[in-house]
Coordinates of N, CA, C and O in Angstrom, one line a residue:
M911 N 181.6 240.7 144.4 CA 182.1 239.8 145.4 C 182.8 238.6 144.7 O 182.2 238.1 143.8
I912 N 183.9 238.3 145.2 CA 184.7 237.2 144.6 C 184.7 236.1 145.7 O 185.0 236.3 146.8
C913 N 184.3 234.9 145.3 CA 184.2 233.8 146.3 C 184.9 232.6 145.8 O 185.0 232.3 144.6
N914 N 185.4 231.8 146.8 CA 185.8 230.5 146.5 C 185.5 229.7 147.8 O 184.9 230.2 148.7
Q915 N 185.8 228.4 147.8 CA 185.4 227.6 149.0 C 186.1 227.9 150.3 O 185.6 227.7 151.3
Q916 N 187.3 228.5 150.2 CA 188.0 228.7 151.4 C 187.8 230.1 151.9 O 187.8 230.3 153.1
F917 N 187.7 231.1 151.1 CA 187.6 232.5 151.5 C 186.5 233.2 150.8 O 186.1 232.9 149.7
R918 N 185.9 234.2 151.4 CA 184.9 235.1 150.8 C 185.4 236.5 151.0 O 185.6 236.9 152.1
F919 N 185.6 237.2 149.9 CA 186.1 238.6 150.0 C 185.0 239.6 149.6 O 184.2 239.3 148.7
I920 N 185.0 240.7 150.2 CA 184.0 241.8 149.9 C 184.9 242.9 149.5 O 185.8 243.3 150.2
Y921 N 184.6 243.5 148.3 CA 185.3 244.7 147.8 C 184.5 245.9 147.8 O 183.3 245.8 147.5
E922 N 185.1 247.0 148.0 CA 184.4 248.3 147.9 C 184.8 249.0 146.5 O 186.0 248.9 146.2
V923 N 183.9 249.6 145.9 CA 184.2 250.3 144.6 C 184.2 251.8 144.9 O 183.3 252.3 145.5
D924 N 185.3 252.4 144.6 CA 185.3 253.9 144.7 C 185.8 254.4 143.4 O 186.0 253.7 142.4
P925 N 185.8 255.8 143.3 CA 186.2 256.4 142.0 C 187.5 255.9 141.4 O 187.7 256.1 140.2
F926 N 188.4 255.3 142.2 CA 189.7 254.9 141.7 C 189.8 253.4 141.4 O 190.8 252.9 141.1
G927 N 188.7 252.7 141.6 CA 188.7 251.3 141.3 C 188.4 250.4 142.5 O 187.8 250.9 143.5
L928 N 188.7 249.2 142.4 CA 188.4 248.2 143.5 C 189.4 248.4 144.7 O 190.6 248.4 144.5
I929 N 188.8 248.4 145.9 CA 189.7 248.4 147.1 C 189.2 247.3 148.0 O 188.1 247.1 148.3
F930 N 190.2 246.5 148.5 CA 189.9 245.5 149.4 C 189.2 246.0 150.7 O 189.7 246.9 151.3
L931 N 188.0 245.5 151.0 CA 187.3 246.0 152.2 C 187.5 245.0 153.4 O 188.0 245.4 154.4
E932 N 187.2 243.8 153.2 CA 187.3 242.8 154.3 C 187.3 241.4 153.8 O 186.8 241.1 152.7
R933 N 187.9 240.5 154.5 CA 187.8 239.1 154.3 C 186.9 238.6 155.3 O 187.1 238.7 156.5
E934 N 185.8 237.9 154.9 CA 184.7 237.5 155.8 C 185.2 236.6 156.9 O 184.8 236.7 158.0
N935 N 186.1 235.7 156.6 CA 186.6 234.7 157.6 C 187.3 235.4 158.8 O 187.5 234.9 159.8
N936 N 187.8 236.7 158.5 CA 188.6 237.3 159.5 C 187.9 238.7 160.0 O 188.6 239.6 160.3
M937 N 186.6 238.7 159.9 CA 186.0 240.0 160.2 C 185.9 240.2 161.7 O 185.7 239.3 162.5
D938 N 186.2 241.4 162.1 CA 186.0 241.8 163.5 C 184.8 242.8 163.6 O 184.2 243.1 162.6
S939 N 184.5 243.2 164.8 CA 183.4 244.1 165.0 C 183.7 245.6 164.7 O 182.8 246.4 164.8
K940 N 184.9 245.9 164.4 CA 185.3 247.3 164.1 C 184.8 247.6 162.7 O 185.0 246.9 161.7
R941 N 184.2 248.8 162.5 CA 183.8 249.3 161.2 C 184.6 250.5 160.9 O 184.9 251.3 161.7
N942 N 184.9 250.7 159.6 CA 185.5 251.9 159.1 C 184.5 252.7 158.4 O 184.8 253.6 157.5
W943 N 183.2 252.5 158.7 CA 182.1 253.2 158.1 C 181.0 253.3 159.0 O 180.9 252.6 160.0
D944 N 180.1 254.3 158.8 CA 178.9 254.5 159.5 C 177.7 254.2 158.6 O 176.7 253.7 159.1
I945 N 177.9 254.5 157.4 CA 176.8 254.2 156.4 C 177.5 253.4 155.3 O 178.5 253.8 154.7
L946 N 176.9 252.3 155.0 CA 177.4 251.4 153.9 C 176.3 251.3 152.8 O 175.2 250.8 153.1
L947 N 176.6 251.8 151.6 CA 175.7 251.7 150.5 C 176.0 250.5 149.7 O 177.2 250.3 149.3
I948 N 175.0 249.6 149.5 CA 175.3 248.4 148.7 C 174.3 248.5 147.5 O 173.1 248.4 147.7
G949 N 174.8 248.7 146.3 CA 174.0 248.8 145.1 C 174.4 247.8 144.1 O 175.4 247.1 144.2
G950 N 173.5 247.6 143.1 CA 173.7 246.6 142.1 C 172.4 246.2 141.5 O 171.3 246.5 142.0
A951 N 172.5 245.4 140.4 CA 171.4 244.9 139.7 C 170.6 243.9 140.6 O 171.1 243.3 141.5
S952 N 169.3 243.8 140.2 CA 168.4 242.9 140.8 C 169.0 241.5 140.7 O 169.5 241.1 139.7
G953 N 169.0 240.7 141.8 CA 169.5 239.4 141.8 C 171.0 239.3 141.9 O 171.6 238.2 141.8
S954 N 171.8 240.4 142.1 CA 173.2 240.3 142.1 C 173.8 239.9 143.4 O 175.0 239.6 143.5
G955 N 173.0 239.8 144.5 CA 173.5 239.4 145.8 C 173.6 240.4 146.8 O 174.2 240.2 147.9
K956 N 173.0 241.6 146.6 CA 173.0 242.7 147.6 C 172.5 242.2 148.9 O 173.1 242.5 150.0
T957 N 171.3 241.6 148.9 CA 170.7 241.2 150.2 C 171.5 240.1 150.8 O 171.6 240.0 152.0
S958 N 172.0 239.2 150.0 CA 172.8 238.1 150.5 C 174.0 238.6 151.3 O 174.5 238.0 152.2
I959 N 174.6 239.7 150.9 CA 175.7 240.3 151.5 C 175.2 241.2 152.7 O 175.8 241.2 153.8
S960 N 174.1 241.9 152.5 CA 173.6 242.9 153.5 C 173.2 242.2 154.8 O 173.6 242.7 155.9
R961 N 172.5 241.1 154.7 CA 171.9 240.5 156.0 C 173.0 240.0 156.9 O 173.0 240.4 158.1
P962 N 174.0 239.2 156.5 CA 175.1 238.8 157.4 C 175.9 240.0 157.9 O 176.3 240.0 159.1
L963 N 176.1 241.1 157.1 CA 176.8 242.2 157.6 C 176.1 243.0 158.7 O 176.6 243.4 159.6
T964 N 174.7 243.1 158.5 CA 173.9 243.8 159.5 C 174.0 243.0 160.8 O 174.1 243.6 161.9
R965 N 173.9 241.7 160.7 CA 173.9 240.9 162.0 C 175.3 241.0 162.6 O 175.4 241.2 163.8
H966 N 176.3 240.9 161.8 CA 177.7 241.0 162.3 C 178.0 242.3 163.0 O 178.6 242.3 164.1
Y967 N 177.6 243.4 162.4 CA 178.0 244.7 162.9 C 176.9 245.3 163.8 O 177.1 246.3 164.4
G968 N 175.7 244.6 163.9 CA 174.6 245.1 164.7 C 174.1 246.5 164.3 O 173.8 247.3 165.1
V969 N 174.0 246.7 163.0 CA 173.5 247.9 162.4 C 172.1 247.6 161.7 O 171.8 246.5 161.4
D970 N 171.4 248.7 161.4 CA 170.1 248.6 160.7 C 170.3 248.3 159.2 O 171.3 248.8 158.6
L971 N 169.4 247.6 158.7 CA 169.4 247.4 157.2 C 168.2 248.2 156.7 O 167.0 248.0 157.2
V972 N 168.4 249.0 155.7 CA 167.3 249.8 155.1 C 167.3 249.4 153.6 O 168.3 249.5 152.9
R973 N 166.2 249.0 153.2 CA 166.0 248.5 151.8 C 165.4 249.7 150.9 O 164.3 250.1 151.2
V974 N 166.1 250.1 149.9 CA 165.7 251.2 149.1 C 164.4 250.8 148.3 O 163.5 251.6 148.1
D975 N 164.2 249.5 148.0 CA 163.0 249.0 147.4 C 161.8 249.4 148.1 O 160.7 249.7 147.5
D976 N 161.9 249.5 149.5 CA 160.7 249.9 150.3 C 160.3 251.3 150.0 O 159.1 251.6 150.0
F977 N 161.2 252.2 149.6 CA 160.9 253.6 149.3 C 160.1 253.6 148.0 O 159.2 254.4 147.8
Q978 N 160.6 252.8 147.0 CA 159.9 252.7 145.7 C 158.5 252.2 145.9 O 157.5 252.8 145.3
V979 N 158.3 251.2 146.8 CA 156.9 250.7 147.1 C 156.1 251.8 147.7 O 154.9 252.0 147.4
L980 N 156.7 252.6 148.7 CA 156.0 253.7 149.3 C 155.5 254.7 148.3 O 154.4 255.1 148.3
L981 N 156.5 255.1 147.5 CA 156.1 256.1 146.5 C 155.1 255.6 145.5 O 154.2 256.4 145.0
D982 N 155.2 254.3 145.1 CA 154.2 253.7 144.2 C 152.8 253.8 144.8 O 151.8 254.0 144.1
T983 N 152.7 253.6 146.1 CA 151.4 253.6 146.8 C 150.9 255.1 147.0 O 149.7 255.3 146.9
M984 N 151.8 256.0 147.2 CA 151.4 257.4 147.5 C 151.3 258.3 146.3 O 150.9 259.5 146.4
T985 N 151.7 257.9 145.1 CA 151.6 258.7 143.9 C 150.8 258.0 142.8 O 150.4 256.9 143.0
T986 N 150.7 258.7 141.7 CA 149.9 258.1 140.6 C 150.8 258.0 139.4 O 151.9 258.6 139.3
P987 N 150.4 257.1 138.4 CA 151.3 257.0 137.2 C 151.4 258.3 136.5 O 152.4 258.5 135.8
E988 N 150.4 259.1 136.6 CA 150.4 260.4 135.9 C 151.4 261.3 136.5 O 152.1 262.1 135.8
S989 N 151.5 261.3 137.8 CA 152.4 262.3 138.5 C 153.8 261.8 138.5 O 154.8 262.6 138.5
H990 N 154.0 260.4 138.6 CA 155.4 259.8 138.7 C 155.5 258.6 137.8 O 155.5 257.5 138.3
P991 N 155.5 258.8 136.5 CA 155.4 257.6 135.6 C 156.6 256.7 135.8 O 156.5 255.4 135.7
A992 N 157.8 257.2 136.1 CA 159.0 256.3 136.3 C 158.8 255.4 137.5 O 159.1 254.2 137.4
I993 N 158.2 255.9 138.6 CA 158.0 255.1 139.8 C 157.0 253.9 139.5 O 157.1 252.8 140.0
H994 N 156.0 254.2 138.6 CA 155.0 253.2 138.3 C 155.2 252.4 137.1 O 154.4 251.6 136.7
Y995 N 156.4 252.6 136.5 CA 156.7 251.9 135.2 C 156.5 250.4 135.2 O 155.8 249.9 134.3
W996 N 157.0 249.7 136.1 CA 156.9 248.2 136.1 C 155.4 247.8 136.2 O 155.1 246.8 135.6
R997 N 154.7 248.5 137.0 CA 153.2 248.1 137.2 C 152.4 248.5 135.9 O 151.5 247.8 135.6
T998 N 152.7 249.6 135.3 CA 151.9 250.1 134.2 C 152.4 249.5 132.8 O 151.8 249.7 131.8
H999 N 153.5 248.8 132.8 CA 154.1 248.2 131.6 C 154.3 246.7 131.9 O 155.5 246.3 132.2
P1000 N 153.3 245.9 131.9 CA 153.4 244.5 132.3 C 154.4 243.7 131.4 O 154.9 242.7 131.8
N1001 N 154.6 244.2 130.2 CA 155.5 243.5 129.2 C 156.9 244.2 129.2 O 157.5 244.2 128.1
W1002 N 157.3 244.9 130.3 CA 158.5 245.7 130.3 C 159.7 244.8 129.9 O 160.7 245.4 129.3
M1003 N 159.7 243.5 130.1 CA 160.9 242.7 129.8 C 161.1 242.6 128.2 O 162.2 242.4 127.8
D1004 N 160.0 242.8 127.5 CA 160.1 242.8 126.0 C 160.8 244.0 125.5 O 161.3 243.9 124.3
E1005 N 161.0 245.0 126.3 CA 161.7 246.2 125.8 C 163.2 246.1 125.9 O 163.9 246.9 125.3
G1006 N 163.7 245.1 126.5 CA 165.1 244.8 126.5 C 165.9 245.3 127.7 O 165.3 246.1 128.5
V1007 N 167.1 244.9 127.9 CA 167.9 245.3 129.0 C 168.2 246.8 129.1 O 168.1 247.4 130.2
D1008 N 168.5 247.4 128.0 CA 168.8 248.8 128.0 C 167.6 249.6 128.5 O 167.8 250.6 129.3
A1009 N 166.4 249.3 128.1 CA 165.2 250.0 128.6 C 165.1 249.8 130.1 O 164.7 250.7 130.8
A1010 N 165.3 248.6 130.6 CA 165.1 248.3 132.0 C 166.2 249.1 132.8 O 165.8 249.6 133.9
V1011 N 167.4 249.1 132.3 CA 168.4 249.9 133.0 C 168.1 251.3 133.1 O 168.2 252.0 134.1
K1012 N 167.6 251.9 131.9 CA 167.2 253.3 131.9 C 166.1 253.6 132.9 O 166.2 254.6 133.6
H1013 N 165.2 252.7 133.1 CA 164.1 252.9 134.1 C 164.6 252.8 135.5 O 164.2 253.5 136.4
L1014 N 165.5 251.9 135.8 CA 166.2 251.8 137.1 C 166.9 253.1 137.4 O 166.8 253.6 138.5
I1015 N 167.6 253.6 136.5 CA 168.3 254.9 136.7 C 167.4 256.0 136.9 O 167.6 256.9 137.8
D1016 N 166.3 256.1 136.1 CA 165.3 257.1 136.3 C 164.7 257.1 137.7 O 164.6 258.2 138.3
V1017 N 164.4 255.9 138.2 CA 163.9 255.8 139.6 C 165.0 256.2 140.6 O 164.7 256.9 141.6
G1018 N 166.2 255.8 140.3 CA 167.3 256.1 141.2 C 167.5 257.6 141.3 O 167.7 258.2 142.4
K1019 N 167.3 258.3 140.2 CA 167.4 259.8 140.2 C 166.3 260.4 141.0 O 166.5 261.4 141.7
I1020 N 165.1 259.9 140.9 CA 163.9 260.4 141.7 C 164.2 260.2 143.2 O 163.9 261.1 144.0
L1021 N 164.7 259.0 143.5 CA 164.9 258.7 144.9 C 166.1 259.4 145.6 O 166.2 259.5 146.8
M1022 N 167.1 259.8 144.7 CA 168.3 260.3 145.2 C 168.2 261.5 146.3 O 168.9 261.4 147.3
P1023 N 167.4 262.5 146.1 CA 167.3 263.5 147.2 C 166.8 262.9 148.5 O 167.3 263.3 149.6
G1024 N 165.8 262.0 148.5 CA 165.3 261.4 149.7 C 166.4 260.5 150.3 O 166.5 260.6 151.6
L1025 N 167.1 259.7 149.5 CA 168.1 258.9 150.1 C 169.2 259.7 150.7 O 169.8 259.4 151.8
N1026 N 169.6 260.8 150.0 CA 170.6 261.7 150.5 C 170.2 262.3 151.9 O 171.0 262.3 152.8
A1027 N 168.9 262.6 152.1 CA 168.4 263.2 153.3 C 168.4 262.1 154.4 O 168.8 262.3 155.6
I1028 N 168.1 260.8 154.1 CA 168.1 259.7 155.0 C 169.5 259.5 155.5 O 169.8 259.3 156.7
I1029 N 170.5 259.4 154.5 CA 171.9 259.2 154.9 C 172.4 260.3 155.8 O 173.0 260.0 156.8
N1030 N 172.1 261.6 155.5 CA 172.6 262.7 156.3 C 171.9 262.6 157.7 O 172.6 262.9 158.7
D1031 N 170.7 262.2 157.8 CA 170.0 262.1 159.1 C 170.7 261.0 159.9 O 171.0 261.2 161.1
H1032 N 171.0 259.9 159.3 CA 171.7 258.8 160.0 C 173.1 259.3 160.5 O 173.6 258.9 161.6
I1033 N 173.8 260.1 159.7 CA 175.1 260.6 160.0 C 175.0 261.6 161.2 O 175.7 261.5 162.2
E1034 N 174.0 262.5 161.1 CA 173.8 263.5 162.2 C 173.4 262.8 163.5 O 173.8 263.3 164.6
E1035 N 172.6 261.8 163.4 CA 172.0 261.1 164.6 C 173.0 260.0 165.1 O 172.7 259.4 166.1
N1036 N 174.1 259.8 164.4 CA 175.0 258.8 164.7 C 174.4 257.4 164.8 O 174.6 256.6 165.7
I1037 N 173.6 257.1 163.7 CA 172.9 255.8 163.7 C 173.4 255.0 162.4 O 173.1 255.3 161.3
P1038 N 174.3 254.1 162.7 CA 174.9 253.4 161.5 C 173.9 252.5 160.8 O 172.9 252.0 161.4
M1039 N 174.1 252.4 159.5 CA 173.1 251.5 158.7 C 173.8 251.1 157.5 O 174.8 251.6 157.0
I1040 N 173.1 250.0 156.9 CA 173.4 249.6 155.6 C 172.2 249.9 154.7 O 171.1 249.5 155.1
L1041 N 172.4 250.6 153.7 CA 171.4 251.0 152.7 C 171.6 250.2 151.5 O 172.7 250.3 150.8
E1042 N 170.6 249.4 151.1 CA 170.8 248.4 150.0 C 169.7 248.5 149.0 O 168.5 248.7 149.4
G1043 N 170.0 248.4 147.7 CA 169.0 248.4 146.7 C 169.5 248.6 145.3 O 170.5 249.1 145.0
D1044 N 168.5 248.3 144.4 CA 168.8 248.5 142.9 C 168.9 249.9 142.5 O 169.5 250.2 141.6
F1045 N 168.2 250.8 143.3 CA 168.1 252.2 142.9 C 169.2 253.1 143.5 O 169.2 254.3 143.3
I1046 N 170.2 252.5 144.1 CA 171.3 253.3 144.6 C 172.3 253.5 143.4 O 172.8 252.5 142.8
L1047 N 172.4 254.7 143.0 CA 173.3 255.1 141.9 C 174.7 255.4 142.3 O 174.9 255.9 143.4
P1048 N 175.7 255.2 141.5 CA 177.1 255.6 141.9 C 177.2 257.1 142.2 O 177.9 257.5 143.0
Q1049 N 176.3 257.9 141.5 CA 176.3 259.3 141.7 C 176.0 259.6 143.2 O 176.5 260.6 143.8
L1050 N 175.1 258.9 143.8 CA 174.7 259.1 145.2 C 175.9 258.8 146.1 O 176.2 259.6 146.9
A1051 N 176.6 257.7 145.8 CA 177.7 257.3 146.6 C 178.8 258.3 146.5 O 179.5 258.7 147.5
A1052 N 179.0 258.8 145.3 CA 180.1 259.8 145.1 C 179.8 261.2 145.6 O 180.7 262.0 145.8
S1053 N 178.5 261.4 146.0 CA 178.1 262.8 146.4 C 178.5 263.0 147.9 O 178.3 264.1 148.4
F1054 N 179.0 262.0 148.6 CA 179.3 262.1 150.0 C 180.7 262.3 150.3 O 181.5 261.4 150.1
P1055 N 181.1 263.5 150.8 CA 182.6 263.7 151.1 C 182.9 263.0 152.4 O 184.1 263.0 152.8
H1056 N 181.9 262.6 153.2 CA 182.2 262.0 154.5 C 182.9 260.7 154.4 O 182.5 259.8 153.7
P1057 N 184.0 260.6 155.1 CA 184.8 259.3 155.1 C 184.0 258.2 155.8 O 184.3 257.0 155.5
Q1058 N 182.9 258.5 156.5 CA 182.2 257.4 157.2 C 181.1 256.8 156.2 O 180.5 255.8 156.6
V1059 N 181.0 257.3 155.0 CA 180.1 256.7 154.0 C 180.9 255.9 153.0 O 181.8 256.5 152.3
K1060 N 180.7 254.6 152.9 CA 181.4 253.7 152.0 C 180.3 253.1 151.1 O 179.2 253.1 151.4
S1061 N 180.8 252.6 150.0 CA 179.9 252.0 149.0 C 180.5 250.8 148.4 O 181.7 250.6 148.2
I1062 N 179.6 249.8 148.0 CA 179.9 248.6 147.3 C 178.9 248.5 146.2 O 177.7 248.6 146.4
F1063 N 179.4 248.3 145.0 CA 178.4 248.0 143.9 C 178.8 246.6 143.3 O 179.9 246.3 143.1
I1064 N 177.7 245.8 143.2 CA 177.9 244.4 142.8 C 177.4 244.2 141.4 O 176.4 244.7 141.1

């Protein structure tokens, strides 16, 4: 997201590069998407963008982090070590950025089939939503040939 005091722009990332999506000051209620995926690193502003967009468009906000919490509760570290990594490695920050990114990608790969099913269900049921979270991988966004699925990575 590129901001200044006069305008706030939101850009969509697709396989060909950055594409202008909307200027916030001039947003109307028309959507060119049914499913909007917002991915990016923790603290990058995904939620800050998601909340006003869900209010503006009147669509559901689904947080991918909730699925990680659900799986953390329903599985064990032995059966799903990647899901439990942050809880079982209290000093994970000492391993460095590369290790943290690797574990985020590992969890994203585990969640991908379930997220794919949720997205397809929302498409079939015609229920628009914004799906937001650290674990949304570019591969997930690229796997949808549907023009109604758009993605933003921050």
